[in-house]
Amino acid sequence: MRNWFVHIAIIFPLCCQCTTRQTHEGALADFKLLGPDSVTVGQKFTIRLMGKEKLSNSPIYLMRHATWGTTIDTFDPGQTITMVDTLTGWVSAEVLYEGIKISQKAYHVLPMGATMPLDTYLGSKSVIANGQDWAMLTAIPTDTFGNLVQAQTPVRFELVRPSDFVENKQAFTKHGVAYQIITAQTKAGKTLGYVSVDRVKSKEKELLEVADYPIDFRIWAEDTTPFADGRQTFKIKTDVLKDRFGNTVPDGTLVLFECQDANNTLRHLNGYTLEGIATIFVQNPISAGSLRIRASVNGGGKSNLFTVTFITKK
Amino acid sequence: MSPKADRLLFVALIVAVLFHGSALIYNIDKTYDAFVHIFFADHYARSWFEPWEYRWYTGFPVTSYPPLSHQLIALLSKIGGLRFGFMVVILLALCFFIIGIYRFSQLWVSKRSAGYAALFALVASSIVQTIHIYGQLPTMMGIACLTNALPEVYGYFRNTQRRYLFLGLAILGVTVASHHVTTIFGMVFFIAPIIATALLDEVGVEGSFFNVAKDAIVLAFKKWKLFLTFFVIAGAEIVLIIFPYWFWSKTDPITQVSIPHGSRDSFIEITSSGLMFFIIPLGFTLLMLPYIFRSLYTRRNIFLALSFSLLLLLGTGGTTPLPKLLLGKNAFEILTLDRFTFWASVIAIPFVGDFFRRLVEGDIRERIISRFGKKMYRFTSILMISLVGLQALFIADFHKFRALQPQSVDIQPILSFLERDQHDRWRFMTLGFGDQMAWLSANTTALSIDGNYHSARRVPEMTTQPLERLENSKFKGIQGIGSLQQFLTIPEKYHLKFIFSNDKFYDPILYFAGWERVQRLENGIMVWQKHDVPPLPTVLPLKEMPVVQKRMWGILPLFAFVVMIAVLFYHRRVFLISAFAEIENSGYNTRKGNLWLFGWMAIVLTIAGGFWLKTLLTSYQKDPIVLLKAYYNALDFKYFKEAHEYFPPHSISFDDYVLQLSVRDGLLASYGKLDSFSVKILEKQPDRMKVLAITDWVTPLERFHQEVEHTLMRVGENWFVEPPVFDQKTPPDEHIEKGVLGLHSQGKRKITTATTEHDDILDRPELYVLSAKLMKIDSQYVVVGEIQNIDHLPAHLTIEAQLFDNQSRKLVSYNAKYTTMHNVLPKEIVPFRIEFEETAWVKEEDKNPLKFNPTEFTAHNFTHQPTHFRLFARAVVADRDMYRDVGVQQIQVVGTQKFKGEVYNHGIDEMSVPQILFTYYDQDQTVRWVDHLFLKDGVRQQAKQAFEQQLPNFERIKLVKKGTINDFFVNGLPQSSFLNHVNLANRPPKGGLLPLPAQQGYVRFLVNAYIGNPTLY
């Protein structure tokens, strides 16, 4: 008997709660949030709660759900809030009064224009000037608050190629990124890249276009002495090593010199190019006869076979 | 008798502070262990309750050493710095020790003798050695507290007064907290004899031996409550006060690796150990042995006598098999035995004090004057006192005679280097600093991969380089974690980027392992760095400890100290006075005793004098073989003046000789140490001999075997050796001009502390792996191959190989070490060979090698057989260490198994250590094996050096797997992504291949050189 009564005592107020809630939700239609449908970051805007009743007993909260999280503000006595959003995206705003949602609204926060510094990336830092290799210049424009600019923002790329040829290209931002493929030409040198969005300019970007493997080349001897004394030295020089497009190979390119002495012993000497020319000093052989020399670059060209003859001193 | 302490005690305290204080200011830097204790103190000064120390190894807990001495230094360092703290604590410990000796002596000798003992304690050689050579602060604190606790134990077991118990246990608590070993062994060697003597004193020693023994044993049983109280509480103290230490030692895996120590040597075979660990600690006590034995072996003192004799015996180490039998093999290998000699010398102090009292104002004086007159007495007493004084001075200044540490290094430039440009985001290592590396660590928060931790655990050992090189030619390997080569080959595993090198000996190892010189700091230290090492993660692993233990560790030891101070203060009036009857008699009788004592002294001094005279007067030139050995010894230690004296007069002037030597460079000349020497006589005549000197040399990179013929001749009484013939060819040109490639990477172009911009980071140079194979030679697995730098910039390479078993489980990974070239020019092809090494000295059965072995290699123990591999090559732009003005000439194949040739240097730098790399190819021009050869001599400009090389035995080398392009990864990406930069279709045939006889394939030569003194620096 007593239990039955207790059960009723508990359940009944709960039911009343439901009915009261229904009443309150029905009041949703009574309240409206007035405000802009889209704002720009950094721009102050006001949201106003319009409704039949005057709510003055408890504070009214505005809960904003954005991509980056949730913030809660309180309405001032005039049932308005003035605020600023700094992060772009869709925002869903809800009004809470005494624990119950009474109104909601969604609005869009838009980014501002691009600002300095303009984030640009160039990779690779060097390409082979063979007309096929390529690098990519990427720009990710952001506004003052770090938001990506609006989609389809035009980004201008100006490229000054080694041949003094100037290219002007344009690309539009997609998912925040605008890029340009820089295809290598056939002249080695430095390509300078300039990216700009509206009036905002980037740092000057540098792309090195370097020579490819050298083609066949010539070698010869200089400063020779005639005697096979195993002591004096003579110079072997290459002409300027160039690739098939006429670009001089980079400094430090390793050139391998192989010699065969008259007594059938071998020599392997390494040299490297400076301004395209590799020079080594070779010691005179110990036996009279011909010394045959050939140079080559690994994976690249090779030279002619050069012969130096030595005699014995009487 | 006035109940005041003897005035000599106060004299002793003042002299102690003056003498040791002033000497210590200079000696701190030269001791073995002072800096280690200062480092531990620095840890407590920075974080008192957190025991994990990040700065050594990959971190270790400071609960591995009893903390009190370090904590006291930490507290005092807040006032005046770490050195100040150390000095104050060690001087206070010394003063407490002197007081302790005074009180301890009163148990055995009269009060006045105790005063003399206090004076002797401050000049006792073991004490001076402990303070000024070892810098062992915890040992001093331990022995100071122990000697103070002993009279309390004696008093307690005699008349059961509570005050003795409190005082004794309070002092023992501090003993445990500073040096647990002293407490534990002290129980056996000090406390047990004291208790026994107390019982004997209670029953009296008159009467028959049997009765006395019976009475004593009965009394012991009657006093069982005292035993229980004392030992239970003392035991509890020992366990609780440093409980985290016991916990750590039980749970730490690296506990039982045997550490070589000179105190375990046979002192007859290795006289330097005998000097350091027996003769010096005992010092004057050695001369006093008859007196001490006579005083000890009386009925009353018998227990102390047994303790003393046992300690003396154990201190002899490996000279006799007895210590090993007594201690058991395990304990013998783990313990260092010089502590026993130290304790023996402490026991001897009261009796030496007694001797001096009787010599200066007692019956010995009377006897000598009455028998031999005042002059003899003056001579004897002055001799005794000066021997004691000289011994103290000699030991305090020992480092002037024998360098125990490298020269003092000013650490400020190193600290500046570590502090700037985020250099402390990587680990560093020091080479050739000796124990000063602990001082460097104490002053910086940067982490070192090395540590002096094992020295902190052990009583000081003779492992610093200078002393060992002079005496035993033992080099110190990096103890604990692995061999030096492993740190250098895979530094990224430890985030090790910088090495501060104070020892030129290591330069070739560093260079050939791929390290480069950055700059020489203002203090002369060379900074080496390795490219491409990632920085330390922001969160480092630490072994967590229960909070309760951390609190105990921070509170209990200091609490024990405060309790002791409080109890001492409370009992200060009675502390220095003995409540028991003064000991008047001694076992030593001047009539017979003097003869024994002074006779013994005379014998010992004569023998010592004889040795000294012998070394002075020995001429090495009386015997030809001795002469040759002395000549090589002089060469080894670079005593060129001495070597020159062994040449016949007028054969070569000293200036010429030294000049010829100075222009030689090379692995053997500049970096070699003589390891073994033997002779073979080829021809023998009365006045001439032809001898073959067979020597083995240790260099940083390899061992070299040399056999050189010498002609020895006799002129008059002495033998001489013919000077060497220096074959220096004349270069053809007086002046060389050559274009060289100079490079410079700017790094950050904008001067800012912000992280480097993307624009300032150079791309990783692209590489192309031409071929790689997994080979098996005997039971070892090796990866060999070739790689080309296909980019336009020079590259620094790191080549890593990983082995997998047939279920694709990764077994091991390792980098290429010496058998490659680490810096590569554009379009250059270099070979590589990767061998797989185990991390050394981690397993219990591994023994630390006694000698430096440059070819130390612990092959990886494969539990599963590798079936395939992956190769990971990565590069960064390099700007130095690419000397290519060198080549090989006169190459010819000799027979079918050997070829020979010459290395020719046509550049402007002298090649200090040339290395030839041999790449052996199959018939299809893929790499089948790579070998290297270090030439033992350097090659000067426009000079050449001959070499010979055996072909490898290709039967032993078997192919396991030939790598395909899917196995190669370059700069983190698969090799296939770089193929558009490689002209594969039109690749011309490789140049520089020499065909081998009998269809064995081809070989290619490459020369790498370490330039010791580059012109471009």
PDB file of C-alpha atoms in Angstrom, chain B residues 514-680:
ATOM      1  CA  GLY B 514      81.810  10.203 -40.497  1.00  0.00           C
ATOM      2  CA  TRP B 515      82.244  12.981 -37.939  1.00  0.00           C
ATOM      3  CA  GLU B 516      83.545  16.416 -38.868  1.00  0.00           C
ATOM      4  CA  ARG B 517      85.394  19.169 -37.094  1.00  0.00           C
ATOM      5  CA  VAL B 518      83.321  22.223 -36.333  1.00  0.00           C
ATOM      6  CA  GLN B 519      85.641  24.584 -34.501  1.00  0.00           C
ATOM      7  CA  ARG B 520      88.410  24.691 -31.967  1.00  0.00           C
ATOM      8  CA  LEU B 521      87.221  26.420 -28.813  1.00  0.00           C
ATOM      9  CA  GLU B 522      89.284  29.002 -26.982  1.00  0.00           C
ATOM     10  CA  ASN B 523      90.382  26.407 -24.439  1.00  0.00           C
ATOM     11  CA  GLY B 524      91.907  24.220 -27.153  1.00  0.00           C
ATOM     12  CA  ILE B 525      89.113  21.670 -27.221  1.00  0.00           C
ATOM     13  CA  MET B 526      88.066  20.549 -30.703  1.00  0.00           C
ATOM     14  CA  VAL B 527      84.328  20.273 -31.287  1.00  0.00           C
ATOM     15  CA  TRP B 528      83.257  17.452 -33.612  1.00  0.00           C
ATOM     16  CA  GLN B 529      79.747  17.019 -34.916  1.00  0.00           C
ATOM     17  CA  LYS B 530      77.750  14.492 -36.874  1.00  0.00           C
ATOM     18  CA  HIS B 531      75.307  15.573 -39.514  1.00  0.00           C
ATOM     19  CA  ASP B 532      71.751  14.334 -39.710  1.00  0.00           C
ATOM     20  CA  VAL B 533      71.137  13.431 -36.059  1.00  0.00           C
ATOM     21  CA  PRO B 534      67.616  14.164 -34.802  1.00  0.00           C
ATOM     22  CA  PRO B 535      67.349  16.148 -31.551  1.00  0.00           C
ATOM     23  CA  LEU B 536      66.195  14.649 -28.269  1.00  0.00           C
ATOM     24  CA  PRO B 537      62.467  14.195 -27.835  1.00  0.00           C
ATOM     25  CA  THR B 538      60.907  16.708 -25.461  1.00  0.00           C
ATOM     26  CA  VAL B 539      59.864  13.987 -23.064  1.00  0.00           C
ATOM     27  CA  LEU B 540      62.605  11.578 -22.044  1.00  0.00           C
ATOM     28  CA  PRO B 541      62.035   8.231 -20.409  1.00  0.00           C
ATOM     29  CA  LEU B 542      62.636   7.960 -16.714  1.00  0.00           C
ATOM     30  CA  LYS B 543      62.292   5.084 -14.312  1.00  0.00           C
ATOM     31  CA  GLU B 544      59.544   6.071 -11.952  1.00  0.00           C
ATOM     32  CA  MET B 545      59.984   5.486  -8.273  1.00  0.00           C
ATOM     33  CA  PRO B 546      57.330   5.260  -5.541  1.00  0.00           C
ATOM     34  CA  VAL B 547      56.744   8.681  -4.009  1.00  0.00           C
ATOM     35  CA  VAL B 548      57.326   7.237  -0.549  1.00  0.00           C
ATOM     36  CA  GLN B 549      60.859   6.254  -1.502  1.00  0.00           C
ATOM     37  CA  LYS B 550      61.559   9.663  -2.992  1.00  0.00           C
ATOM     38  CA  ARG B 551      60.478  11.330   0.242  1.00  0.00           C
ATOM     39  CA  MET B 552      62.514   8.906   2.327  1.00  0.00           C
ATOM     40  CA  TRP B 553      65.568   9.573   0.229  1.00  0.00           C
ATOM     41  CA  GLY B 554      65.238  13.309   0.650  1.00  0.00           C
ATOM     42  CA  ILE B 555      64.349  13.386   4.346  1.00  0.00           C
ATOM     43  CA  LEU B 556      65.803  10.479   6.311  1.00  0.00           C
ATOM     44  CA  PRO B 557      69.538  10.917   5.694  1.00  0.00           C
ATOM     45  CA  LEU B 558      69.414  14.605   6.548  1.00  0.00           C
ATOM     46  CA  PHE B 559      67.206  13.826   9.505  1.00  0.00           C
ATOM     47  CA  ALA B 560      69.780  11.321  10.776  1.00  0.00           C
ATOM     48  CA  PHE B 561      72.416  14.029  10.450  1.00  0.00           C
ATOM     49  CA  VAL B 562      70.347  16.554  12.390  1.00  0.00           C
ATOM     50  CA  VAL B 563      69.671  13.974  15.103  1.00  0.00           C
ATOM     51  CA  MET B 564      73.378  13.261  15.412  1.00  0.00           C
ATOM     52  CA  ILE B 565      74.215  16.961  15.718  1.00  0.00           C
ATOM     53  CA  ALA B 566      71.540  17.369  18.356  1.00  0.00           C
ATOM     54  CA  VAL B 567      72.699  14.386  20.391  1.00  0.00           C
ATOM     55  CA  LEU B 568      76.334  15.467  20.085  1.00  0.00           C
ATOM     56  CA  PHE B 569      75.441  18.945  21.232  1.00  0.00           C
ATOM     57  CA  TYR B 570      73.570  17.576  24.201  1.00  0.00           C
ATOM     58  CA  HIS B 571      76.532  15.470  25.250  1.00  0.00           C
ATOM     59  CA  ARG B 572      79.184  17.953  24.274  1.00  0.00           C
ATOM     60  CA  ARG B 573      80.726  18.251  27.689  1.00  0.00           C
ATOM     61  CA  VAL B 574      81.480  14.590  28.083  1.00  0.00           C
ATOM     62  CA  PHE B 575      82.161  13.802  24.450  1.00  0.00           C
ATOM     63  CA  LEU B 576      85.915  14.155  24.443  1.00  0.00           C
ATOM     64  CA  ILE B 577      86.509  12.535  27.801  1.00  0.00           C
ATOM     65  CA  SER B 578      86.847   8.838  28.281  1.00  0.00           C
ATOM     66  CA  ALA B 579      84.958   7.557  31.322  1.00  0.00           C
ATOM     67  CA  PHE B 580      87.138   4.521  31.606  1.00  0.00           C
ATOM     68  CA  ALA B 581      90.506   3.885  33.100  1.00  0.00           C
ATOM     69  CA  GLU B 582      93.366   5.152  30.989  1.00  0.00           C
ATOM     70  CA  ILE B 583      95.460   2.493  29.321  1.00  0.00           C
ATOM     71  CA  GLU B 584      98.935   2.752  30.655  1.00  0.00           C
ATOM     72  CA  ASN B 585     100.683  -0.349  29.460  1.00  0.00           C
ATOM     73  CA  SER B 586     101.551  -1.343  26.029  1.00  0.00           C
ATOM     74  CA  GLY B 587     102.753  -4.622  24.688  1.00  0.00           C
ATOM     75  CA  TYR B 588     105.823  -2.972  23.333  1.00  0.00           C
ATOM     76  CA  ASN B 589     108.896  -3.235  25.464  1.00  0.00           C
ATOM     77  CA  THR B 590     111.701  -0.928  24.566  1.00  0.00           C
ATOM     78  CA  ARG B 591     114.453  -3.338  25.421  1.00  0.00           C
ATOM     79  CA  LYS B 592     113.760  -5.943  22.843  1.00  0.00           C
ATOM     80  CA  GLY B 593     111.307  -3.990  20.776  1.00  0.00           C
ATOM     81  CA  ASN B 594     113.623  -1.194  19.748  1.00  0.00           C
ATOM     82  CA  LEU B 595     115.989  -3.607  18.127  1.00  0.00           C
ATOM     83  CA  TRP B 596     113.273  -5.182  16.046  1.00  0.00           C
ATOM     84  CA  LEU B 597     111.636  -1.902  15.167  1.00  0.00           C
ATOM     85  CA  PHE B 598     114.644   0.123  14.145  1.00  0.00           C
ATOM     86  CA  GLY B 599     116.261  -2.873  12.563  1.00  0.00           C
ATOM     87  CA  TRP B 600     113.175  -3.378  10.396  1.00  0.00           C
ATOM     88  CA  MET B 601     113.062   0.310   9.498  1.00  0.00           C
ATOM     89  CA  ALA B 602     116.704   0.296   8.519  1.00  0.00           C
ATOM     90  CA  ILE B 603     116.188  -2.724   6.286  1.00  0.00           C
ATOM     91  CA  VAL B 604     113.140  -1.286   4.557  1.00  0.00           C
ATOM     92  CA  LEU B 605     114.732   2.105   4.043  1.00  0.00           C
ATOM     93  CA  THR B 606     117.897   0.560   2.713  1.00  0.00           C
ATOM     94  CA  ILE B 607     115.955  -1.557   0.255  1.00  0.00           C
ATOM     95  CA  ALA B 608     113.937   1.451  -0.851  1.00  0.00           C
ATOM     96  CA  GLY B 609     117.068   3.506  -1.148  1.00  0.00           C
ATOM     97  CA  GLY B 610     118.681   0.718  -3.068  1.00  0.00           C
ATOM     98  CA  PHE B 611     115.845   0.609  -5.598  1.00  0.00           C
ATOM     99  CA  TRP B 612     116.025   4.323  -6.071  1.00  0.00           C
ATOM    100  CA  LEU B 613     119.776   4.293  -6.557  1.00  0.00           C
ATOM    101  CA  LYS B 614     119.468   1.435  -8.963  1.00  0.00           C
ATOM    102  CA  THR B 615     117.017   3.262 -11.202  1.00  0.00           C
ATOM    103  CA  LEU B 616     119.230   6.332 -11.087  1.00  0.00           C
ATOM    104  CA  LEU B 617     122.364   4.521 -11.983  1.00  0.00           C
ATOM    105  CA  THR B 618     121.002   1.947 -14.332  1.00  0.00           C
ATOM    106  CA  SER B 619     122.361   2.304 -17.710  1.00  0.00           C
ATOM    107  CA  TYR B 620     120.427   0.676 -20.458  1.00  0.00           C
ATOM    108  CA  GLN B 621     123.422   0.489 -22.623  1.00  0.00           C
ATOM    109  CA  LYS B 622     125.272  -2.379 -21.058  1.00  0.00           C
ATOM    110  CA  ASP B 623     123.258  -5.035 -22.797  1.00  0.00           C
ATOM    111  CA  PRO B 624     122.294  -4.847 -26.463  1.00  0.00           C
ATOM    112  CA  ILE B 625     118.817  -6.289 -26.064  1.00  0.00           C
ATOM    113  CA  VAL B 626     118.085  -4.046 -23.077  1.00  0.00           C
ATOM    114  CA  LEU B 627     119.300  -1.147 -25.168  1.00  0.00           C
ATOM    115  CA  LEU B 628     116.956  -1.963 -28.012  1.00  0.00           C
ATOM    116  CA  LYS B 629     114.061  -2.298 -25.629  1.00  0.00           C
ATOM    117  CA  ALA B 630     114.905   1.025 -24.011  1.00  0.00           C
ATOM    118  CA  TYR B 631     115.145   2.586 -27.474  1.00  0.00           C
ATOM    119  CA  TYR B 632     111.668   1.401 -28.441  1.00  0.00           C
ATOM    120  CA  ASN B 633     110.339   2.474 -25.085  1.00  0.00           C
ATOM    121  CA  ALA B 634     111.742   5.954 -25.646  1.00  0.00           C
ATOM    122  CA  LEU B 635     110.153   6.049 -29.103  1.00  0.00           C
ATOM    123  CA  ASP B 636     106.841   4.932 -27.671  1.00  0.00           C
ATOM    124  CA  PHE B 637     106.709   7.710 -25.113  1.00  0.00           C
ATOM    125  CA  LYS B 638     108.277  10.189 -27.523  1.00  0.00           C
ATOM    126  CA  TYR B 639     111.364  10.745 -25.366  1.00  0.00           C
ATOM    127  CA  PHE B 640     113.372  11.619 -28.447  1.00  0.00           C
ATOM    128  CA  LYS B 641     116.290  13.061 -26.570  1.00  0.00           C
ATOM    129  CA  GLU B 642     116.719   9.760 -24.812  1.00  0.00           C
ATOM    130  CA  ALA B 643     116.353   7.861 -28.083  1.00  0.00           C
ATOM    131  CA  HIS B 644     118.982  10.039 -29.658  1.00  0.00           C
ATOM    132  CA  GLU B 645     121.420   9.166 -26.895  1.00  0.00           C
ATOM    133  CA  TYR B 646     121.253   5.561 -28.000  1.00  0.00           C
ATOM    134  CA  PHE B 647     122.695   6.367 -31.407  1.00  0.00           C
ATOM    135  CA  PRO B 648     126.467   6.192 -31.850  1.00  0.00           C
ATOM    136  CA  PRO B 649     128.002   9.572 -31.194  1.00  0.00           C
ATOM    137  CA  HIS B 650     128.300  11.764 -34.293  1.00  0.00           C
ATOM    138  CA  SER B 651     126.037   9.559 -36.358  1.00  0.00           C
ATOM    139  CA  ILE B 652     123.182  12.050 -36.633  1.00  0.00           C
ATOM    140  CA  SER B 653     122.734  15.369 -34.901  1.00  0.00           C
ATOM    141  CA  PHE B 654     119.811  15.784 -32.566  1.00  0.00           C
ATOM    142  CA  ASP B 655     118.348  18.616 -34.627  1.00  0.00           C
ATOM    143  CA  ASP B 656     118.451  16.544 -37.784  1.00  0.00           C
ATOM    144  CA  TYR B 657     116.915  13.576 -36.043  1.00  0.00           C
ATOM    145  CA  VAL B 658     114.052  15.534 -34.552  1.00  0.00           C
ATOM    146  CA  LEU B 659     113.446  17.344 -37.835  1.00  0.00           C
ATOM    147  CA  GLN B 660     113.208  14.100 -39.758  1.00  0.00           C
ATOM    148  CA  LEU B 661     110.778  12.762 -37.204  1.00  0.00           C
ATOM    149  CA  SER B 662     108.670  15.886 -37.250  1.00  0.00           C
ATOM    150  CA  VAL B 663     107.958  15.750 -40.963  1.00  0.00           C
ATOM    151  CA  ARG B 664     106.577  12.262 -40.674  1.00  0.00           C
ATOM    152  CA  ASP B 665     102.912  12.020 -40.062  1.00  0.00           C
ATOM    153  CA  GLY B 666     100.659   9.041 -40.151  1.00  0.00           C
ATOM    154  CA  LEU B 667      98.709   6.590 -38.089  1.00  0.00           C
ATOM    155  CA  LEU B 668     101.761   4.915 -36.633  1.00  0.00           C
ATOM    156  CA  ALA B 669     103.956   7.964 -36.142  1.00  0.00           C
ATOM    157  CA  SER B 670     101.369  10.271 -34.638  1.00  0.00           C
ATOM    158  CA  TYR B 671      98.840   7.965 -33.007  1.00  0.00           C
ATOM    159  CA  GLY B 672     100.572   4.680 -32.271  1.00  0.00           C
ATOM    160  CA  LYS B 673     101.290   3.093 -28.910  1.00  0.00           C
ATOM    161  CA  LEU B 674     103.649   0.170 -28.480  1.00  0.00           C
ATOM    162  CA  ASP B 675     101.789  -2.905 -27.399  1.00  0.00           C
ATOM    163  CA  SER B 676     104.327  -5.698 -27.487  1.00  0.00           C
ATOM    164  CA  PHE B 677     108.007  -6.040 -28.176  1.00  0.00           C
ATOM    165  CA  SER B 678     110.223  -9.000 -28.810  1.00  0.00           C
ATOM    166  CA  VAL B 679     113.536  -9.577 -30.556  1.00  0.00           C
ATOM    167  CA  LYS B 680     115.101 -12.170 -32.729  1.00  0.00           C
TER     168      LYS B 680
END
